[in-house]
Short mmCIF file of C-alpha atoms in Angstrom, two decimals:
data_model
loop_
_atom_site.label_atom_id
_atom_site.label_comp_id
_atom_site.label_asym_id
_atom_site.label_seq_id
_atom_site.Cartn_x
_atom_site.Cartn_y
_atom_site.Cartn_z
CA UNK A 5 25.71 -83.66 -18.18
CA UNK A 6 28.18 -82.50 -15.44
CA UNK A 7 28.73 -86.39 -14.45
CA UNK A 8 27.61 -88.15 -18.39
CA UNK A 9 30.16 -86.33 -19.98
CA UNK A 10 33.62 -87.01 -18.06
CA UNK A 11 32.49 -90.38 -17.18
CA UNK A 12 31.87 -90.98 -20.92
CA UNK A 13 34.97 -89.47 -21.94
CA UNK A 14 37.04 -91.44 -19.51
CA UNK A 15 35.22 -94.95 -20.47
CA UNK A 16 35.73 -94.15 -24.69
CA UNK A 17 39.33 -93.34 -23.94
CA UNK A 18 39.61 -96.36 -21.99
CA UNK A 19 37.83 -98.35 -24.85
CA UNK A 20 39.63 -96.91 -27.83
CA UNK A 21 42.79 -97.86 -26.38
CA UNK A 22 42.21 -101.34 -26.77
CA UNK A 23 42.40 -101.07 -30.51
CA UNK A 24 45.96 -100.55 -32.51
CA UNK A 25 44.87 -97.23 -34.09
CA UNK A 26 44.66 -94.66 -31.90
CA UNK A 27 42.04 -91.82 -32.40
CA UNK A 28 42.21 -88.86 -29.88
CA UNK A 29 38.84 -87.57 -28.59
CA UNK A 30 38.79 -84.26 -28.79
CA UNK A 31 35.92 -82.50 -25.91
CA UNK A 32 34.47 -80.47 -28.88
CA UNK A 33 32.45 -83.54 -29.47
CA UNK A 34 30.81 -84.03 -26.28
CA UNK A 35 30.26 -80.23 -26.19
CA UNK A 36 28.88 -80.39 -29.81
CA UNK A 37 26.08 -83.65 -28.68
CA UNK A 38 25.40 -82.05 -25.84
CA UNK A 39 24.07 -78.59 -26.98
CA UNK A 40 22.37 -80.73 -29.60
CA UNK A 41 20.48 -82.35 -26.87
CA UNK A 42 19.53 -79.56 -24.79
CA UNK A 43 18.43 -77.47 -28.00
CA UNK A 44 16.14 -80.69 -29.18
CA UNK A 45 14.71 -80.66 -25.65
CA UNK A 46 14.13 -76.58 -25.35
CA UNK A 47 12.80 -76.79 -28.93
CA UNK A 48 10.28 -80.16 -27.94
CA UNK A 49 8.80 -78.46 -24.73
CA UNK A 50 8.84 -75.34 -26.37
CA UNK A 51 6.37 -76.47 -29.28
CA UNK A 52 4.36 -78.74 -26.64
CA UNK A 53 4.06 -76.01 -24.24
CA UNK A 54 2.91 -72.79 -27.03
CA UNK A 55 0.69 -75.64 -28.37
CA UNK A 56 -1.09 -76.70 -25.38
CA UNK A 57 -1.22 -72.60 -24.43
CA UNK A 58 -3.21 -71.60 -27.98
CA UNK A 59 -5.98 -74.59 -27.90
CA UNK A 60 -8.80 -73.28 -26.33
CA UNK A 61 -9.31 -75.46 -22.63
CA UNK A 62 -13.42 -75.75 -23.60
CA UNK A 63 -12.24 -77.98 -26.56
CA UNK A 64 -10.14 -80.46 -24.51
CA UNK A 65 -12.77 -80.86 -21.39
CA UNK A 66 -15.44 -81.97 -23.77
CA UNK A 67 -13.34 -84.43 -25.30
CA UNK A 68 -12.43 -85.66 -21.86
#
């Protein structure tokens, strides 16, 4: 994200100004997609990891 996100503003700006209205791009919305990112991630590997920690490990080596 440290890279993405002020090489992504810097290329939108660069776009945007190509067009005769102007909208400004305010960092609020690269904060907001990024936190929505990392929290779909957390929330992902959270559910895959508490799921594959209840199963019991007899049940998946028989069905391997």
């Amino acid at each position: 994200m440290l890279i993405a996100l002020p090489l992504s503003w810097w290329l939108m700006t660069r776009w945007l100004d190509n067009f005769a209205y102007h909208i400004p791009i305010r960092p609020s919305l690269f904060l907001l997609s990024g936190v929505s990112v990392l929290l779909i991630t957390v929330l992902t590997i959270g559910y895959q990891s508490v799921k594959a920690a209840i199963i019991n490990p007899v049940i998946s080596l028989r069905t391997e």
